[in-house]
GROMACS .gro file of C-alpha atoms in nm:
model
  325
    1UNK     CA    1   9.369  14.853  10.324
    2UNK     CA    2   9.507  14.587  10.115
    3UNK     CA    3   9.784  14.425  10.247
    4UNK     CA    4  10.098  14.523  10.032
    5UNK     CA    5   9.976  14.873  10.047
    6UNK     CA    6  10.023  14.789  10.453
    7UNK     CA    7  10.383  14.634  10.403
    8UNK     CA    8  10.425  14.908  10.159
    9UNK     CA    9  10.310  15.210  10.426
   10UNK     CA   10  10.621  15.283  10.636
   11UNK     CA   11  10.874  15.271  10.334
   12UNK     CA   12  10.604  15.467  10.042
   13UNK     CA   13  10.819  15.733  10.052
   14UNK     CA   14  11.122  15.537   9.961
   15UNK     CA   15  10.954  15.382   9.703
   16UNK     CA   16  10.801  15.649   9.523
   17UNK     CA   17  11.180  15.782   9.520
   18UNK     CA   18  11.338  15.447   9.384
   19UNK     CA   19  11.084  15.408   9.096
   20UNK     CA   20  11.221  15.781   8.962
   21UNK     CA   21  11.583  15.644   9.014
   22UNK     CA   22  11.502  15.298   8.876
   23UNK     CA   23  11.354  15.437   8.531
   24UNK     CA   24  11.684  15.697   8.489
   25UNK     CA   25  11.897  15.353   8.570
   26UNK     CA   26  11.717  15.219   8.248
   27UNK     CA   27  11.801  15.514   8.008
   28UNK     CA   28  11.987  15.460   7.671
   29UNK     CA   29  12.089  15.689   7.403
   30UNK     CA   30  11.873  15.431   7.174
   31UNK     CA   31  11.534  15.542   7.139
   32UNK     CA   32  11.421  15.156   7.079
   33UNK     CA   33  11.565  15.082   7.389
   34UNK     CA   34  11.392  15.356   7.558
   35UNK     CA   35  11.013  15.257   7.408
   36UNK     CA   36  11.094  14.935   7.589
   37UNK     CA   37  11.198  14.969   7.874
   38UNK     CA   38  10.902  15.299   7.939
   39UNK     CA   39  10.706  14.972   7.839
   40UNK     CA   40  10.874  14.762   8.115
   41UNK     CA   41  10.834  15.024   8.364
   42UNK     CA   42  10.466  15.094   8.349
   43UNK     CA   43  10.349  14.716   8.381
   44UNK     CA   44  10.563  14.635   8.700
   45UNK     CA   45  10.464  14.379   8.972
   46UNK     CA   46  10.423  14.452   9.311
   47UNK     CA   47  10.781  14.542   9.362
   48UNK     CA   48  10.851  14.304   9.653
   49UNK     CA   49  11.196  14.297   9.590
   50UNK     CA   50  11.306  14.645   9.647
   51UNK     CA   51  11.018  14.657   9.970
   52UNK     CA   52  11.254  14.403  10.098
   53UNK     CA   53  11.579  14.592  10.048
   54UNK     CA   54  11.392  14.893  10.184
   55UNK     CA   55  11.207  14.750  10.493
   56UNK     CA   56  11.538  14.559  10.558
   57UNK     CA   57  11.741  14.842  10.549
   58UNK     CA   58  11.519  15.083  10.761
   59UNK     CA   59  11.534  14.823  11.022
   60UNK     CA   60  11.875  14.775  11.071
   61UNK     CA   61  11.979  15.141  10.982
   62UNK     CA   62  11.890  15.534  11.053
   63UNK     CA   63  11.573  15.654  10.934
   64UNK     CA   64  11.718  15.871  10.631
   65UNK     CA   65  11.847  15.598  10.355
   66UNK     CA   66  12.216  15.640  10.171
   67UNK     CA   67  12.188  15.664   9.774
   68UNK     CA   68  12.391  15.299   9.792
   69UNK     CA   69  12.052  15.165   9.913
   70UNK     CA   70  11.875  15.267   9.605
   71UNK     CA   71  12.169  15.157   9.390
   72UNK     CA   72  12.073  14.836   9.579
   73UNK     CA   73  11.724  14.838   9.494
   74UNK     CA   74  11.772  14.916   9.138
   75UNK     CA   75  12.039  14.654   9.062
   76UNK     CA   76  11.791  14.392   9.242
   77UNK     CA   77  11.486  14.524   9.023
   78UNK     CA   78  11.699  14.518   8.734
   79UNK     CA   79  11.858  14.206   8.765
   80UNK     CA   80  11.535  14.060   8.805
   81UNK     CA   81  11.356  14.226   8.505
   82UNK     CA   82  11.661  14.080   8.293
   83UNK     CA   83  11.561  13.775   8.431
   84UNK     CA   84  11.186  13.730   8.372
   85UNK     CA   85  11.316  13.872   8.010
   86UNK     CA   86  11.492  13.620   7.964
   87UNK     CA   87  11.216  13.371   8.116
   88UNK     CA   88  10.980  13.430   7.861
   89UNK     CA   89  11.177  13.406   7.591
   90UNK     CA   90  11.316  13.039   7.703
   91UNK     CA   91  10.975  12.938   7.810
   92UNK     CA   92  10.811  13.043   7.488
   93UNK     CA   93  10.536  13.244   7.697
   94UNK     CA   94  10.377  13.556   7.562
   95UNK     CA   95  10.178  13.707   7.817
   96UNK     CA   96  10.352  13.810   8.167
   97UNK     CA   97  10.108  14.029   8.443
   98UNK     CA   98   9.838  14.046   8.197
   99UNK     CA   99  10.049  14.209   7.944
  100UNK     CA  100  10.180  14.077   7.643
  101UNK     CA  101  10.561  14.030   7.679
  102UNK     CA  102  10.861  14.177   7.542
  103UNK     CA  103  10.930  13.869   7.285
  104UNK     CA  104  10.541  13.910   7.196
  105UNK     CA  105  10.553  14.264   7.075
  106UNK     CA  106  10.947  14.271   6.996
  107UNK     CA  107  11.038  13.909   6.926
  108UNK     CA  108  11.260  13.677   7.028
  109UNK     CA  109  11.630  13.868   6.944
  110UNK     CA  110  11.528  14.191   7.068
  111UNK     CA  111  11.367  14.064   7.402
  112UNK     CA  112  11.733  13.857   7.472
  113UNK     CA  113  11.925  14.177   7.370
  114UNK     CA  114  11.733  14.389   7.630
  115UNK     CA  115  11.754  14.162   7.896
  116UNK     CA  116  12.144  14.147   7.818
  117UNK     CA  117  12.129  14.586   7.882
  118UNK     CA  118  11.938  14.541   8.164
  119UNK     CA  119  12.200  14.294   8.344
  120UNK     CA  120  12.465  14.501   8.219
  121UNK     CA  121  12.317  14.792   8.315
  122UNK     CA  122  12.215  14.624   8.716
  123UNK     CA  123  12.642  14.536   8.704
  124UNK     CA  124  12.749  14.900   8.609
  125UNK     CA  125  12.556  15.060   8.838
  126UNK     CA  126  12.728  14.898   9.119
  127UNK     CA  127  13.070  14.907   8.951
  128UNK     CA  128  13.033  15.283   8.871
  129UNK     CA  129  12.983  15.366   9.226
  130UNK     CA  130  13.224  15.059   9.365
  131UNK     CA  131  12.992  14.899   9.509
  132UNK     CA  132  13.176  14.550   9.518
  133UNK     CA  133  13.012  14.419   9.774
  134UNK     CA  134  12.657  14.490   9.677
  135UNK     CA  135  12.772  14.322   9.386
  136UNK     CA  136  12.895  14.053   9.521
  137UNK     CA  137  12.606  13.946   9.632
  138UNK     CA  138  12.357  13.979   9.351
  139UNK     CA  139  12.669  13.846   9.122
  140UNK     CA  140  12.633  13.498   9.327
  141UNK     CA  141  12.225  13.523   9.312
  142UNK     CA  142  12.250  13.530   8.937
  143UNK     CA  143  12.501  13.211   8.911
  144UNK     CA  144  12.295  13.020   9.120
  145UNK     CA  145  11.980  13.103   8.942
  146UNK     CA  146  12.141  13.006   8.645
  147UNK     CA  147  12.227  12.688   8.806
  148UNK     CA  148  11.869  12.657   8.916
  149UNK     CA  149  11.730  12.639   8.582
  150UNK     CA  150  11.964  12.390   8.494
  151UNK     CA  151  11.915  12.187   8.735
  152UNK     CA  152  11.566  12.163   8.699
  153UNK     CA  153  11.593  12.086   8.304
  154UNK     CA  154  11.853  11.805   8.385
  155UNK     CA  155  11.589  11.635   8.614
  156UNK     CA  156  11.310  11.723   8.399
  157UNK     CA  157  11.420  11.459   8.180
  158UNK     CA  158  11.408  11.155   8.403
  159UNK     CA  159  11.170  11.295   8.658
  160UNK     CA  160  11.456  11.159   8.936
  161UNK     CA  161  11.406  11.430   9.173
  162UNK     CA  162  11.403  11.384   9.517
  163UNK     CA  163  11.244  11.612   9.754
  164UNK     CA  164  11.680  11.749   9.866
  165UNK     CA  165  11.702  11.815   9.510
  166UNK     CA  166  11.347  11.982   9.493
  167UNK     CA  167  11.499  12.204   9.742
  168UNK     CA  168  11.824  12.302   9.576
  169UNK     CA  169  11.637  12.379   9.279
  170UNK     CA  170  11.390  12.605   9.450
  171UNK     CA  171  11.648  12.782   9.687
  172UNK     CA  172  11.881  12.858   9.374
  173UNK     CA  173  11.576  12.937   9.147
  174UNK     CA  174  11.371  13.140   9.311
  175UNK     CA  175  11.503  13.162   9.725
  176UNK     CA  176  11.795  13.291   9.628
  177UNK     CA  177  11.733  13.635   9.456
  178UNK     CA  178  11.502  13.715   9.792
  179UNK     CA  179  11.780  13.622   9.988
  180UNK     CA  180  11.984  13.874   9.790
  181UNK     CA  181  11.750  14.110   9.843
  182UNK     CA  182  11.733  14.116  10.218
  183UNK     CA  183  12.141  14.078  10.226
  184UNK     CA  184  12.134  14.383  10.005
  185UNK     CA  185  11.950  14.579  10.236
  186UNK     CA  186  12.193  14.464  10.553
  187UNK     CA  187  12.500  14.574  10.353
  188UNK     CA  188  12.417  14.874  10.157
  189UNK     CA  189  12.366  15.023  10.542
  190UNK     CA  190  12.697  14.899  10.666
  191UNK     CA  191  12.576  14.604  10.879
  192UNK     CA  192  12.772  14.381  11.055
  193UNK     CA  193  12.857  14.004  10.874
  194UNK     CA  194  12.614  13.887  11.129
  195UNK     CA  195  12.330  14.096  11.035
  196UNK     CA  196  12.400  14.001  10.649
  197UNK     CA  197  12.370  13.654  10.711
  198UNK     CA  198  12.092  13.660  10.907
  199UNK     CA  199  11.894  13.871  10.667
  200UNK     CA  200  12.050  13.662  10.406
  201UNK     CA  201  11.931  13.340  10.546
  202UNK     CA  202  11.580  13.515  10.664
  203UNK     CA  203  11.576  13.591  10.261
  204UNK     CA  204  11.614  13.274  10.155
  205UNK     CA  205  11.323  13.071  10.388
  206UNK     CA  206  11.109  13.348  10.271
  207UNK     CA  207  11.188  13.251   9.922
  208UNK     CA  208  11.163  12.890   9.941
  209UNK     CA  209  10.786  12.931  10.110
  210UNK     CA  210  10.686  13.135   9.777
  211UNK     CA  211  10.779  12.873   9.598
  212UNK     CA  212  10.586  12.620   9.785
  213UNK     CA  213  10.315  12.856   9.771
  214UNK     CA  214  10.298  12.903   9.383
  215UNK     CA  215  10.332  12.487   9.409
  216UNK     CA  216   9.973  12.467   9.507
  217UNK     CA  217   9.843  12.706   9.365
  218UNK     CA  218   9.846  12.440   9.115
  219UNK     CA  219   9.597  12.234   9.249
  220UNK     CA  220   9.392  12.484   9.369
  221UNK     CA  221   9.116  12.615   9.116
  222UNK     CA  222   9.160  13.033   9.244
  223UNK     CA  223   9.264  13.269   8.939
  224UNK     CA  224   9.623  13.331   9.001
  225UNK     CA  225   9.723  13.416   8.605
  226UNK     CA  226   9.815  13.032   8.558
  227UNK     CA  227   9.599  12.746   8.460
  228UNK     CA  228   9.561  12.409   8.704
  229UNK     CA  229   9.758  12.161   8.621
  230UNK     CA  230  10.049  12.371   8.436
  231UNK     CA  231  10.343  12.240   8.624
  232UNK     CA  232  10.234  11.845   8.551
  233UNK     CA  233  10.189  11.951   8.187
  234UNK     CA  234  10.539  12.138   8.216
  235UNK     CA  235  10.682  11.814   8.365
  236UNK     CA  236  10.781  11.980   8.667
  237UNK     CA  237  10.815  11.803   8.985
  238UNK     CA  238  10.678  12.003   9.292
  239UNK     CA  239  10.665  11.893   9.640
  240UNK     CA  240  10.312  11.765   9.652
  241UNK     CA  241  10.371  11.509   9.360
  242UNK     CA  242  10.748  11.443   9.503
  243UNK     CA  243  10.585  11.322   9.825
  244UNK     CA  244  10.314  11.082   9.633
  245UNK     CA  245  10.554  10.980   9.462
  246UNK     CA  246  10.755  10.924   9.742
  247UNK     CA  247  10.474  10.763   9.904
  248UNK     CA  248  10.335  10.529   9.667
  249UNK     CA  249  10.372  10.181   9.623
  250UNK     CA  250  10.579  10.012   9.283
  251UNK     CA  251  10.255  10.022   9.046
  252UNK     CA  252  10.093  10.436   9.160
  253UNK     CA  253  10.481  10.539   9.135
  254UNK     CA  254  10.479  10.380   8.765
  255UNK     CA  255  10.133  10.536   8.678
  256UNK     CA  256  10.237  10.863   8.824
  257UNK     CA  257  10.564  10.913   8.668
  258UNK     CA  258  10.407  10.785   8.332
  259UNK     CA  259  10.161  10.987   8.351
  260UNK     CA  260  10.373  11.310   8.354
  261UNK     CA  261  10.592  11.189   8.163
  262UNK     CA  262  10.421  11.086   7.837
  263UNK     CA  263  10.013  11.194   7.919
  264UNK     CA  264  10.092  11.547   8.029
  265UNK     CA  265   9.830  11.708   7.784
  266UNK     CA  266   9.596  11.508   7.843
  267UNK     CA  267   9.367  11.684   8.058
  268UNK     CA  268   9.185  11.400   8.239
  269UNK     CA  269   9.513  11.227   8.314
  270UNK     CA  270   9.623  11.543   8.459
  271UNK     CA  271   9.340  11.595   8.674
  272UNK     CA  272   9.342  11.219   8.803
  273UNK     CA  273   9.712  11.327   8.841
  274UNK     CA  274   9.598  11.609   9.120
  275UNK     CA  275   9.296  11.467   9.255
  276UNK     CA  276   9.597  11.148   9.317
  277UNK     CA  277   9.824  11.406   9.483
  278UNK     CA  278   9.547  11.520   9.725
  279UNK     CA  279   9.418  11.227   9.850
  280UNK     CA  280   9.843  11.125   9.923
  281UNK     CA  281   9.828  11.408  10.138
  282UNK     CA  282  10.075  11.589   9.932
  283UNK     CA  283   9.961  11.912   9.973
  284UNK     CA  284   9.917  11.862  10.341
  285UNK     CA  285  10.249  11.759  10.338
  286UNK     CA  286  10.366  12.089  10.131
  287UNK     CA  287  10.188  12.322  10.346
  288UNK     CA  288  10.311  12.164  10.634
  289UNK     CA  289  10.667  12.246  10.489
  290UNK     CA  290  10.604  12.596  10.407
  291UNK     CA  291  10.464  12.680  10.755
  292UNK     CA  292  10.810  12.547  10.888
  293UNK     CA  293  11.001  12.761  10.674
  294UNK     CA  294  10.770  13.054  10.772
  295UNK     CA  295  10.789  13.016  11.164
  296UNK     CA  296  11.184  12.999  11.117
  297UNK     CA  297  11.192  13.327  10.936
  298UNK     CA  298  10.969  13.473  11.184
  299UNK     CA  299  11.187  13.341  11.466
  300UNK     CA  300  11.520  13.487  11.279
  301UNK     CA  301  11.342  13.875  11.317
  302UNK     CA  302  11.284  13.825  11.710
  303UNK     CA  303  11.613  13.899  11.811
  304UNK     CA  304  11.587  14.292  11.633
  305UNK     CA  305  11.384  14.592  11.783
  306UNK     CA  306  11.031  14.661  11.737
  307UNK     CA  307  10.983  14.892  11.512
  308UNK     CA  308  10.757  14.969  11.191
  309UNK     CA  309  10.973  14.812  10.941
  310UNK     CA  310  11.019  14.507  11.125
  311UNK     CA  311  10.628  14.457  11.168
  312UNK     CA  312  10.599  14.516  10.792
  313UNK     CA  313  10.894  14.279  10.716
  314UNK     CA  314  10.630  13.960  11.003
  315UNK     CA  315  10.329  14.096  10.739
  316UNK     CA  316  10.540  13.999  10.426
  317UNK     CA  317  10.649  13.679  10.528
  318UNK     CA  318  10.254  13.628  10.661
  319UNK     CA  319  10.168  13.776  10.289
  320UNK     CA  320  10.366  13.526  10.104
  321UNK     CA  321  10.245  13.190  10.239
  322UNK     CA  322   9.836  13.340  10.269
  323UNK     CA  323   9.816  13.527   9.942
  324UNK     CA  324   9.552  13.411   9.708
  325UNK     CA  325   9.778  13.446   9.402
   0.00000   0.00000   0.00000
């Protein structure tokens, strides 16, 4: 059995529910609307994000879910579908999980407009049922992803990030939606603060070690859906180049830098780019990081039962730093 269909195992029920509940969230009295988003629904991911809210909520709760946990799920999921909507459309990218993308097959306006329903659509489903403090929390994930993106364009332009910065990018970017998705599960059950914030905080290392993950896949040659070398050519500093960079003298911190900079399509500079970062020990260095950030996730579930949902919850964080895409 794959793992994911493992993780997936003690909560399939649940999920088979939520995708029903998550397509009705989605419906619209315009038929456009409704081609796209039937579209949406039958090319999704692998639906971490609601397994989270699930497995989460399963461990810290009864057996039988509330309806507010589903609400949960399907803000989360739809949040996040605005969001890679949105994605494509800044990053000019026409293909997403094999598929073509919305802005492929609908163009640009249309792609923006859905993505606007969806995230109005993820906030009225909480404020219909006042749910305020489910969200509350994915209200705060969205600002900061926002702030993310930002961030990471601002540094972008002079390549002056440093590995604290790296971090704050990555936690608001792409930690903190996971975060929100593991706090969502702790609330929508009527956890204690405590239990929020840890599962918040559990969330967010989990996060951050994707990231660092999908870092080197990079320099890796396995067929994740991305080509080598696409974050140099993007001018995106990762952890591997931040610590050759870091760890460089004057004239290999000029070259590098340069070389991302202004030679960042041209594909033998690139690779001299990422054979450079290997032999720094960069991605040593980045793996290194991410096992760190595992171990203390790992540590944060000790303190809660044994129990199903919790040894699905040790597989996921064990699936996100060992997956081969």
């Amino acid at each position: 059995m794959k793992v994911a269909e493992q993780i997936k195992q003690p909560i399939a029920h649940e999920m088979e529910l939520f995708e029903q509940k998550f397509s009705l969230s989605m419906k619209s009295k315009v038929p456009l609307l409704n081609r796209i988003t039937h579209y949406i629904v039958n090319r999704k991911g692998k639906q971490m994000r609601p397994m989270f809210v699930f497995l989460v909520a399963k461990m810290l709760g009864d057996e039988r879910l509330n309806d507010r946990t589903y609400r949960g799920a399907s803000v989360i999921e739809l949040i996040h579908t605005a969001t890679l909507v949105h994605d494509d459309v800044v990053d000019d990218s026409y293909r997403r999980r094999g598929f073509f993308s919305l802005n492929a097959l609908w163009k640009n306006k249309i792609a923006v407009l859905v993505g606007d329903f969806l995230l109005s659509k993820g906030l009225l489903l909480s404020i219909d049922n006042e749910d305020f403090d489910l969200l509350q929390i994915i209200s705060v994930a969205v600002r900061e992803m926002s702030e993310g993106e930002l961030l990471q364009i601002e540094k972008a332009r002079n390549l002056d990030i440093t590995e604290e910065i790296y971090f704050e990018i990555i936690r608001q970017k792409t930690a903190t939606l996971i975060a929100a998705c593991c706090a969502m599960g702790a609330c929508a059950v009527h956890a204690g603060k405590k239990d929020i914030e840890t599962m918040r905080k559990f969330g967010e290392l989990i996060g951050l070690a994707f990231q660092i993950k999908d870092d080197l896949f990079d320099y890796g040659s396995q067929k994740i859906g991305k080509p080598t070398g696409i974050d140099i050519k993007e001018q995106k500093m990762t952890l591997p180049l931040i610590y050759a960079v870091n760890n460089s003298n004057d004239k290999q911190r000029k070259w590098l830098i340069n070389s991302v900079k202004n030679h960042n399509k041209d594909k033998k500079r690139v690779n001299e780019v990422i054979d450079y970062v290997k032999q720094s020990g960069g991605l040593d260095y980045a793996v290194s990081k991410m096992k760190a950030l595992q171990q203390e996730a790992l540590q944060l579930l000790k303190k809660y039962p044994e129990s199903k949902y919790k040894d699905a919850l040790v597989l996921m964080v064990n699936y996100v730093i060992e997956r081969k895409k």
